[in-house]
Every structure is written in C-alpha cells, then in structure tokens.
mmCIF file of C-alpha atoms and ligand atoms in Angstrom:
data_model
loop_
_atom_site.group_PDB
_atom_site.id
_atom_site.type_symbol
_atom_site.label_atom_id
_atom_site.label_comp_id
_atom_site.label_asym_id
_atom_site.label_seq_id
_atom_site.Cartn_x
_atom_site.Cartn_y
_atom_site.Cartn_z
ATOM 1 C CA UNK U 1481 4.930 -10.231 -40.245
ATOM 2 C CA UNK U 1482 5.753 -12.848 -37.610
ATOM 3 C CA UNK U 1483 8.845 -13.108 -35.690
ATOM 4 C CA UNK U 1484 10.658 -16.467 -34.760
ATOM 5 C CA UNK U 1485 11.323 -15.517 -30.647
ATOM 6 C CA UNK U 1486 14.176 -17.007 -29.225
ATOM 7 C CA UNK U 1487 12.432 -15.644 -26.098
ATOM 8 C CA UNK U 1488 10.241 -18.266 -23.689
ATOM 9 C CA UNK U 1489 7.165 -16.069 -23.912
ATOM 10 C CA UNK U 1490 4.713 -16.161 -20.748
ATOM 11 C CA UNK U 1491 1.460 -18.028 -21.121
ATOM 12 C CA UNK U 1492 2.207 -18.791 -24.602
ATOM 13 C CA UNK U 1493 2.572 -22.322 -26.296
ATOM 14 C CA UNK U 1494 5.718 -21.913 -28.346
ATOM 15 C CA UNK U 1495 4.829 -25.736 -29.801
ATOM 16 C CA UNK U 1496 1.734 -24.183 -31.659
ATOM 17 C CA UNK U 1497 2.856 -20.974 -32.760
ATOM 18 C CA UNK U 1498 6.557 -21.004 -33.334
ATOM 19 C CA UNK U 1499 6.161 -17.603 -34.458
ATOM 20 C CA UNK U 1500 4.542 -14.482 -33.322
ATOM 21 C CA UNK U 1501 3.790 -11.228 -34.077
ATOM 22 C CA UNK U 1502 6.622 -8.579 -33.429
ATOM 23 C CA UNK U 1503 5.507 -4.983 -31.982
ATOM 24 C CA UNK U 1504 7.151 -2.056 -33.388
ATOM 25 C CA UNK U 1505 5.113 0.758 -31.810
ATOM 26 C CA UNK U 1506 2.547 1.748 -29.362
ATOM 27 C CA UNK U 1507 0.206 4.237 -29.779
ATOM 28 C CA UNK U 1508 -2.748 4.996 -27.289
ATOM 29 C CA UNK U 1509 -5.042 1.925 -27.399
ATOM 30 C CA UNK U 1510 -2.863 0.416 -30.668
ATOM 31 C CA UNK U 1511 0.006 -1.951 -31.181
ATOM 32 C CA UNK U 1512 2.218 -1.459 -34.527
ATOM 33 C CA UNK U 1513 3.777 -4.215 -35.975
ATOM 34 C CA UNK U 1514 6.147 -4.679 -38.433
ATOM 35 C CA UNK U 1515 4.398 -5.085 -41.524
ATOM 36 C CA UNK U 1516 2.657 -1.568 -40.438
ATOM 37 C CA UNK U 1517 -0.493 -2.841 -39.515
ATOM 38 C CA UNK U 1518 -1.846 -2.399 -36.019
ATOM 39 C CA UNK U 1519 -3.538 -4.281 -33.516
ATOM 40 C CA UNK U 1520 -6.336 -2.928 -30.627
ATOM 41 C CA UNK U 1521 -4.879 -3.775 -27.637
ATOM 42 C CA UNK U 1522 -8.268 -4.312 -26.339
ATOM 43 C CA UNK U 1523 -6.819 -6.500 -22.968
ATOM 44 C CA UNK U 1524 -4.354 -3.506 -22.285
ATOM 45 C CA UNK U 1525 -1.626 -5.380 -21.760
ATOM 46 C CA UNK U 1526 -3.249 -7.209 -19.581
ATOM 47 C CA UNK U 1527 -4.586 -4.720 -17.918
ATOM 48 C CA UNK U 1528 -1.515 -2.755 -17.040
ATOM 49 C CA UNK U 1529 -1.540 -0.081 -19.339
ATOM 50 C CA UNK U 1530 -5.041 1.436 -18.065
ATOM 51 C CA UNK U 1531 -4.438 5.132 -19.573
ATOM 52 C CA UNK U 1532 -3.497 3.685 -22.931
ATOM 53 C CA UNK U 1533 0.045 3.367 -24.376
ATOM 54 C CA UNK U 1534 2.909 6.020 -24.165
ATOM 55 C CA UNK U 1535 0.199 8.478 -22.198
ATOM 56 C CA UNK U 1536 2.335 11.804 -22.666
ATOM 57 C CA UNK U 1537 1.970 11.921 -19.086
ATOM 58 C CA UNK U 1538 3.327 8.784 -18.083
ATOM 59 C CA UNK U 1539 6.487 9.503 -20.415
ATOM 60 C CA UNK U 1540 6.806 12.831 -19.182
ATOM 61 C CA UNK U 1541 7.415 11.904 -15.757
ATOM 62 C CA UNK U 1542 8.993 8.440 -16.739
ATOM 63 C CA UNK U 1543 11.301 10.866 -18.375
ATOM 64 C CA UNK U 1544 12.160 13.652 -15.408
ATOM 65 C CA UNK U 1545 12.429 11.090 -13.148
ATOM 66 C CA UNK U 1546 15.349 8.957 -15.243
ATOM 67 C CA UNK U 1547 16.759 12.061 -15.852
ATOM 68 C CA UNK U 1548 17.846 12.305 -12.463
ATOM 69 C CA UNK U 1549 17.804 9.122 -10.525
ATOM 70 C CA UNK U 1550 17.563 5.185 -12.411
ATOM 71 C CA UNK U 1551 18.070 2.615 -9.678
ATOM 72 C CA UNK U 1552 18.739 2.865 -6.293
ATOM 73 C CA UNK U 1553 19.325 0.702 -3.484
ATOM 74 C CA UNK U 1554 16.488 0.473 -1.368
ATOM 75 C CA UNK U 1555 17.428 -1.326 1.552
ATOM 76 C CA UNK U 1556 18.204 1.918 3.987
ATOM 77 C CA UNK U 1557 18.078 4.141 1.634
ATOM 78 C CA UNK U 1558 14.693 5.911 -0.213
ATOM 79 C CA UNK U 1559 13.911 8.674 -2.686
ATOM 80 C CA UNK U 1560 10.917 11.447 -2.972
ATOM 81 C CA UNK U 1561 8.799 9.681 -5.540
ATOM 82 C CA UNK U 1562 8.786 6.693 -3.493
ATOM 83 C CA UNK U 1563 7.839 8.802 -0.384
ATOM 84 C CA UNK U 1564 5.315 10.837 -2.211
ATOM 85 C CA UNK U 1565 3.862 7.816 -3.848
ATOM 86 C CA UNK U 1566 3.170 6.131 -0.400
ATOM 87 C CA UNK U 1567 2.071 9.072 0.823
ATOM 88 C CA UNK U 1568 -0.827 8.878 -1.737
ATOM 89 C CA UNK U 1569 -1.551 5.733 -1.468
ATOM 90 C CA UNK U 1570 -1.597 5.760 2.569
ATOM 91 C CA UNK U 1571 -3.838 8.822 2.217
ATOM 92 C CA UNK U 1572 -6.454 6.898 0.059
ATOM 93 C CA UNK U 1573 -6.465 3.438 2.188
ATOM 94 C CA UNK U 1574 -8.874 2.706 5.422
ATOM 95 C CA UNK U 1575 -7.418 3.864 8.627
ATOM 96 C CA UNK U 1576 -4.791 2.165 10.467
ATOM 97 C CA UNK U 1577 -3.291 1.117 6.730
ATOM 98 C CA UNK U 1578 -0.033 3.410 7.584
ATOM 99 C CA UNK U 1579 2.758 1.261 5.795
ATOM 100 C CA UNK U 1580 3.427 0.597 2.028
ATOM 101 C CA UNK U 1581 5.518 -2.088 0.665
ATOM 102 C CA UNK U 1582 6.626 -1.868 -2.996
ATOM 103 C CA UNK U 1583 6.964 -5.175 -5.052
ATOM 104 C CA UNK U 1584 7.799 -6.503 -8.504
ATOM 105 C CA UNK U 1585 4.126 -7.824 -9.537
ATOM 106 C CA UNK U 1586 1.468 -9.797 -8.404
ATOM 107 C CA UNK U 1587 2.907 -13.278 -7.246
ATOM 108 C CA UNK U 1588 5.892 -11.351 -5.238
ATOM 109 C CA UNK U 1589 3.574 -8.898 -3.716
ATOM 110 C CA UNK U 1590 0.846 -12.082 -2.461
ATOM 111 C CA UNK U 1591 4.500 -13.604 -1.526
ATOM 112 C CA UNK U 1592 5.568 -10.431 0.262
ATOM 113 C CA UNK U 1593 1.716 -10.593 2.158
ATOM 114 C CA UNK U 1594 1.745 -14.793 3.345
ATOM 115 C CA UNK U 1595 5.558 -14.019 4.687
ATOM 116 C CA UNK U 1596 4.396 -10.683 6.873
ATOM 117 C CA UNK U 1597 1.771 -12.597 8.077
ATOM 118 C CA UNK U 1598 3.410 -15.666 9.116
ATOM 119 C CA UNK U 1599 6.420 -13.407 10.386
ATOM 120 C CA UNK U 1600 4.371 -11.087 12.411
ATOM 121 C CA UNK U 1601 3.064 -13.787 14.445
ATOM 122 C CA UNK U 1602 6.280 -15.247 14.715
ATOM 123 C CA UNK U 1603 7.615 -11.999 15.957
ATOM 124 C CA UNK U 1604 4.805 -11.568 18.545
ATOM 125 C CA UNK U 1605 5.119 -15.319 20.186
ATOM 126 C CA UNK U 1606 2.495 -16.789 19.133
ATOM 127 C CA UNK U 1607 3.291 -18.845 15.757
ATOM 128 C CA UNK U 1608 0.270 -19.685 13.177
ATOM 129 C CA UNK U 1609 1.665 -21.191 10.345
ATOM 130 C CA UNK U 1610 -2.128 -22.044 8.345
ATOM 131 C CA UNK U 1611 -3.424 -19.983 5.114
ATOM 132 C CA UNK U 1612 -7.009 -19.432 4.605
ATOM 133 C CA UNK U 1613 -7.839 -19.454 1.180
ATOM 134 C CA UNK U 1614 -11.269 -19.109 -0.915
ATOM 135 C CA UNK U 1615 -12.066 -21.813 -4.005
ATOM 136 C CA UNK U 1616 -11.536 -20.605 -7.508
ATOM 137 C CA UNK U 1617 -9.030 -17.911 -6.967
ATOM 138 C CA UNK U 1618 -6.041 -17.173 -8.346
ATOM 139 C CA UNK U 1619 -2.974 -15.429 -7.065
ATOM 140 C CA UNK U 1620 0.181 -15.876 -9.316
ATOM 141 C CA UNK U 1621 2.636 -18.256 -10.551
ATOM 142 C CA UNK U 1622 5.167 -18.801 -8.598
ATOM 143 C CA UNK U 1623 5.044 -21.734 -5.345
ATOM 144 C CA UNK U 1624 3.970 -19.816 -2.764
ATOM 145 C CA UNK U 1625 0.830 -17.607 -4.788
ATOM 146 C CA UNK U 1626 -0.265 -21.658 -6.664
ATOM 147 C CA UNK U 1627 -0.124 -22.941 -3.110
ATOM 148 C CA UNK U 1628 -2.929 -20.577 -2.162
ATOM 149 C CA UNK U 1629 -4.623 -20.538 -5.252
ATOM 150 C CA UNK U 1630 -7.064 -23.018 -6.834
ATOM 151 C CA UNK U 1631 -5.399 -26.281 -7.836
ATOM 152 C CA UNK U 1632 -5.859 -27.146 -11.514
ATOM 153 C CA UNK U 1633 -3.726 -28.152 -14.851
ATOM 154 C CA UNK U 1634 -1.604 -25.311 -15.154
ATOM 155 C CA UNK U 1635 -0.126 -26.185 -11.387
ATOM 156 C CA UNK U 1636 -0.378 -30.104 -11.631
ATOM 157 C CA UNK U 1637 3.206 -30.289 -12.547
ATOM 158 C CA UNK U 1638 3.841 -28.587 -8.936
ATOM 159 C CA UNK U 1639 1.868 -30.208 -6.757
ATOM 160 C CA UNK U 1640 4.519 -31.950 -4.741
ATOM 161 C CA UNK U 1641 5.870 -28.768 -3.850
ATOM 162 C CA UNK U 1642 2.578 -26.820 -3.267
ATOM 163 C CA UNK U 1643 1.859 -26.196 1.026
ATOM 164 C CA UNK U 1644 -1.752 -27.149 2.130
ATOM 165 C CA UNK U 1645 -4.173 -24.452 2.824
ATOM 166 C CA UNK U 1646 -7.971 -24.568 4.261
ATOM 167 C CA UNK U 1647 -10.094 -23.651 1.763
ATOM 168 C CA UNK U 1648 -13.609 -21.400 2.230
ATOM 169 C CA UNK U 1649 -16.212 -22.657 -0.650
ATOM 170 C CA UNK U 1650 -16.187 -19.311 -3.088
ATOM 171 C CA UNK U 1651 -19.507 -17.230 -1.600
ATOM 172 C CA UNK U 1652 -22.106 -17.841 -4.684
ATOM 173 C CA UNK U 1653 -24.927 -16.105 -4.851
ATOM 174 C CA UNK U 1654 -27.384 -17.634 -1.904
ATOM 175 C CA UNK U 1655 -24.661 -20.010 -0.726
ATOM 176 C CA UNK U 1656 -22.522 -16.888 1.017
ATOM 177 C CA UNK U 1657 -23.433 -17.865 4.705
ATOM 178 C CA UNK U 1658 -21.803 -21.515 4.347
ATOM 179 C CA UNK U 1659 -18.572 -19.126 3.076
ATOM 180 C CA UNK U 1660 -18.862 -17.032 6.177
ATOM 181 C CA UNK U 1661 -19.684 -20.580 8.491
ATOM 182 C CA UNK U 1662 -16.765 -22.459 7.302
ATOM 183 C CA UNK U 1663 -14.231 -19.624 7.776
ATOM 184 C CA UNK U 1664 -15.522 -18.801 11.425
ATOM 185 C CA UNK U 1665 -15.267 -22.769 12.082
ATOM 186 C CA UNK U 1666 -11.495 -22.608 10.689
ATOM 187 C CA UNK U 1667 -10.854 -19.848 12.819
ATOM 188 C CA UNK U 1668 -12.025 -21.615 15.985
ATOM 189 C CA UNK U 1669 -8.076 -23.030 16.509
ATOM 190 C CA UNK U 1670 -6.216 -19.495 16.180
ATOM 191 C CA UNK U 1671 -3.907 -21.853 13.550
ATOM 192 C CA UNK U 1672 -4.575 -19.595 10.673
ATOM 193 C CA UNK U 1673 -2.261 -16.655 10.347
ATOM 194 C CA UNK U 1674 -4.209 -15.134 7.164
ATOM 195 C CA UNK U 1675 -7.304 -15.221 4.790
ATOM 196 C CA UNK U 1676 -6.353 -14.066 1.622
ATOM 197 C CA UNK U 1677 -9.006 -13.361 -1.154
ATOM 198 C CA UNK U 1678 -9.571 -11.313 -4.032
ATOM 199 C CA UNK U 1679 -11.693 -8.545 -3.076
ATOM 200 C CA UNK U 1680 -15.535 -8.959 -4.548
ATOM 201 C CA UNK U 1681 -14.095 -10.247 -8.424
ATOM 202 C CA UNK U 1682 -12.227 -13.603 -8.765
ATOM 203 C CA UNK U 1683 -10.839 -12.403 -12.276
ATOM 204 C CA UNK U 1684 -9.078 -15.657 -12.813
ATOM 205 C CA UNK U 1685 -10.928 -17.696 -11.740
ATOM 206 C CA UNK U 1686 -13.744 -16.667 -14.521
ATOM 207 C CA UNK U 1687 -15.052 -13.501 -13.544
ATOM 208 C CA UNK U 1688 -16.977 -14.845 -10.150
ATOM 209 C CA UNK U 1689 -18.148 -11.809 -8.285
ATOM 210 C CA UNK U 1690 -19.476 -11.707 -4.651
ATOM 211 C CA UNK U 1691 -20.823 -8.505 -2.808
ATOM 212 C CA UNK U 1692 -19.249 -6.465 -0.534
ATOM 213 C CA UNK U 1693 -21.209 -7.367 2.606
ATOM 214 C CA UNK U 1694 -19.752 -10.601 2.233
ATOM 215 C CA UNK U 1695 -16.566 -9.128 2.715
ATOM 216 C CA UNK U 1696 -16.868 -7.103 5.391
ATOM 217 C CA UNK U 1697 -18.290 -10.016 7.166
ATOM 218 C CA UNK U 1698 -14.877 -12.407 6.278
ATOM 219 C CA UNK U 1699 -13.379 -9.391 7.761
ATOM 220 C CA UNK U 1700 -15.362 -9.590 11.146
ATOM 221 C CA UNK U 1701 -14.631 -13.046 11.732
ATOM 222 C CA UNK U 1702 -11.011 -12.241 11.068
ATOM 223 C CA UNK U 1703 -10.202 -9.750 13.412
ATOM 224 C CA UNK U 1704 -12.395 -11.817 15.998
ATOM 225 C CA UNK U 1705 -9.815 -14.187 15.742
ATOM 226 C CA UNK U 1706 -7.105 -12.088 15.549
ATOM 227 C CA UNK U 1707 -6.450 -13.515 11.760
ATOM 228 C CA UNK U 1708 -5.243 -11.550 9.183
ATOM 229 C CA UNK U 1709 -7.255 -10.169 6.558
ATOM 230 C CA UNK U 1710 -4.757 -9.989 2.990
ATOM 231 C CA UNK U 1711 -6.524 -8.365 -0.195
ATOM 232 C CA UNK U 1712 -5.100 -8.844 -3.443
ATOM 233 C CA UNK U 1713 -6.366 -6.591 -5.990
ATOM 234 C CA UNK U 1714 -3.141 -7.050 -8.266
ATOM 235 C CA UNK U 1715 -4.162 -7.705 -11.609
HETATM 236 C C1 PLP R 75 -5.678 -11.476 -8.307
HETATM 237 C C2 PLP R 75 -4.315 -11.694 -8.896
HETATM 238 N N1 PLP R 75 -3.279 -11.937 -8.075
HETATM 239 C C3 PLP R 75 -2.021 -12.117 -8.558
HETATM 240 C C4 PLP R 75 -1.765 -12.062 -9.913
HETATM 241 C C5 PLP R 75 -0.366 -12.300 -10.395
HETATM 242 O O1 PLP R 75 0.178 -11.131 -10.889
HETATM 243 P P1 PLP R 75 1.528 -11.173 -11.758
HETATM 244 O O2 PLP R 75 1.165 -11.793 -13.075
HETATM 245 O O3 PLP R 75 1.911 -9.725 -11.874
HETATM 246 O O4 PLP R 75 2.537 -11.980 -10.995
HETATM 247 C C6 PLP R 75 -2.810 -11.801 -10.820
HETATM 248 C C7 PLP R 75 -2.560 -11.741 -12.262
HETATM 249 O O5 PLP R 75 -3.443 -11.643 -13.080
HETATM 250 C C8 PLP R 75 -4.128 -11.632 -10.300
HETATM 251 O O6 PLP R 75 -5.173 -11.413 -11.115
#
C-alpha cells in the first residue's frame, strides 16, 4: 500500500511519485509495510544501519541509556557515554588525534571541519581563508559542504551562493602525480587553510577509488605547508 506524505521527503521527486510506500516495521535486513509485505533493505538505510535493523543490542543500550538521561545540554556540561565514546574513538585514531567533536550528520560535521580550520588559523595570526578540494567529490547538502564539493545539477540552483575553492584533478589511476603536483603548487602561497577529501573512495561521486599511497602523499605536502589535512569518511 502507498501512502500520500504530506512530508518533503529527501532526495525524492514528490512530482513523480505522489505516493510512497509506508514502513510499518523493521526487522534485521527487512522493511514491513503496510500491506504486510516486506522489502530488503539492501542500501541499509543508506548505509546507516550497518548491523541490520532493531540489532537487540543497539535497542538494549538505546534503551538503558533513555532510561536515565534523554537530552542534555552540551555546551559545559557532558555525560559518561559521551566520554566513553570519545574515549574509544580517540583510542582507535593515529596519534596526536586527541579531541572528538560530535555532530548531527555529514554536511554539519564537513561544516564543523572548514570552520576549525579557518578558525584555528585565525586564532594563531596568521589567516588562510582558501579550501582545497579534489574533483568529483561530494560532501553534503547544505552551502558550505556544495561549495567544496563537485559542482553539478543538483547544486546549479545555488551557485550564486557557493564560495570558490582550488580544485586537485581526482588522482586516476596513472594520472595520481599531476594530483599530488597541482596540490603542492596550490600550497606554494600558504593561502589554503585545508584539503579536504574523501579518504581512498569518492562514494558519490560514482564509486572512484584511489590508493592509499596517494594519500599519504596529499598528507606530506600538507603538513609541509602547514595546511590542514580534513578526512571525511561520513557516509
Ligand atoms: C563523503 C560524504 N560526506 C558527506 C555526506 C553528507 O552526509 P549527510 O547526508 O549525513 O549530511 C555524505 C553522504 O552520503 C558523504 O558520502
């Protein structure tokens, strides 16, 4: 059965398919609808729900924990799962990676990254104000993430509001020294505050993988020139 949304549904063209289907219940890799048949949920929600839906897990700790705290402010204030999450997550990343900053999704988190970066060099007196960013990839919807993403028809509309960034050709196979060239020429003016990429797969952008030599070599020429290396892995 299909259900008329009064909802503005993301990515979807409510033109062509005034309605959609309505989800009832979720069930390990399965959506339920209405009518009682299911779906495979084969993109995982796009790609969120790794573990599979309602992992007893997952809702067993969802549960404890909103059994005893639901939101909090978090300016000045933390809680244990917070601190034990970081923890975790500080404990798996490279050294010298001592700081975690939570965000909302993708686009706020790349958001979250371009403003540290710009404000950390404002803080230290020396002001680059320039993003580095490589062709094809994709980093979220809202102005700041389109900005540094590749320019097509689902930003056109934008444009006027979009800020320019220098742009790295994507590192194809063969063609990854004229990557590594063009970023160490950008780099020459200490302008650029950060590079941002997505590490090794350009999921958006259709799948476009480079290795991870290639990366460790935009990484090089980054801290040679004292720019700013952001990886976003959100998907
Ligand atoms: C690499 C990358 N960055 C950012 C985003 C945006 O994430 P969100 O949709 O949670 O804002 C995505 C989403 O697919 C992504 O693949």
């Amino acid at each position: 059965m299909m259900t008329q949304s009064r909802v503005w549904h993301p990515f979807t063209q409510h033109a062509l398919e005034p309605a959609i289907p309505e989800i009832v219940l979720t069930e390990g890799a399965y959506l339920h609808k209405t009518d009682g048949s299911r779906i495979l949920d084969a993109i995982s929600s796009w790609w969120v729900v790794t573990h599979g839906h309602r992992h007893p897990r997952i809702m067993k700790a969802i549960e404890t924990t909103a059994s005893r705290l639901d939101q909090i402010i978090f300016a000045g204030f933390t809680h244990e799962p917070a601190q034990r999450l970081a923890e975790a997550l500080v404990d798996l990343a490279p050294p010298g990676l001592d700081w975690v900053f939570y965000s909302d999704s993708g686009s706020t988190s790349v958001e979250v990254a371009l403003k540290m970066a710009l404000g950390y060099f404002r803080n230290i007196g020396a002001p680059r104000s320039r993003i580095v960013v490589m062709e094809h990839s994709y980093h979220g919807d809202t102005i700041g993430t389109m900005s540094v993403g590749a320019r097509g028809v689902f930003n056109a509309a934008y444009e006027p509001l979009l800020f320019e960034v220098d742009t790295v050709p994507f590192a194809a196979a063969g063609r990854e020294q004229e990557t590594l060239d063009r970023f160490e020429a950008i780099s020459l003016d200490r302008r650029a505050a950060a590079l941002i990429v997505e590490p090794l797969v350009l999921g958006a952008g259709g799948m476009l993988m480079y290795p991870a030599w290639v990366l460790s070599e935009l990484k090089k020429i980054a801290e040679a020139s004292g720019t700013l290396l952001i990886a976003d892995d959100s998907d």
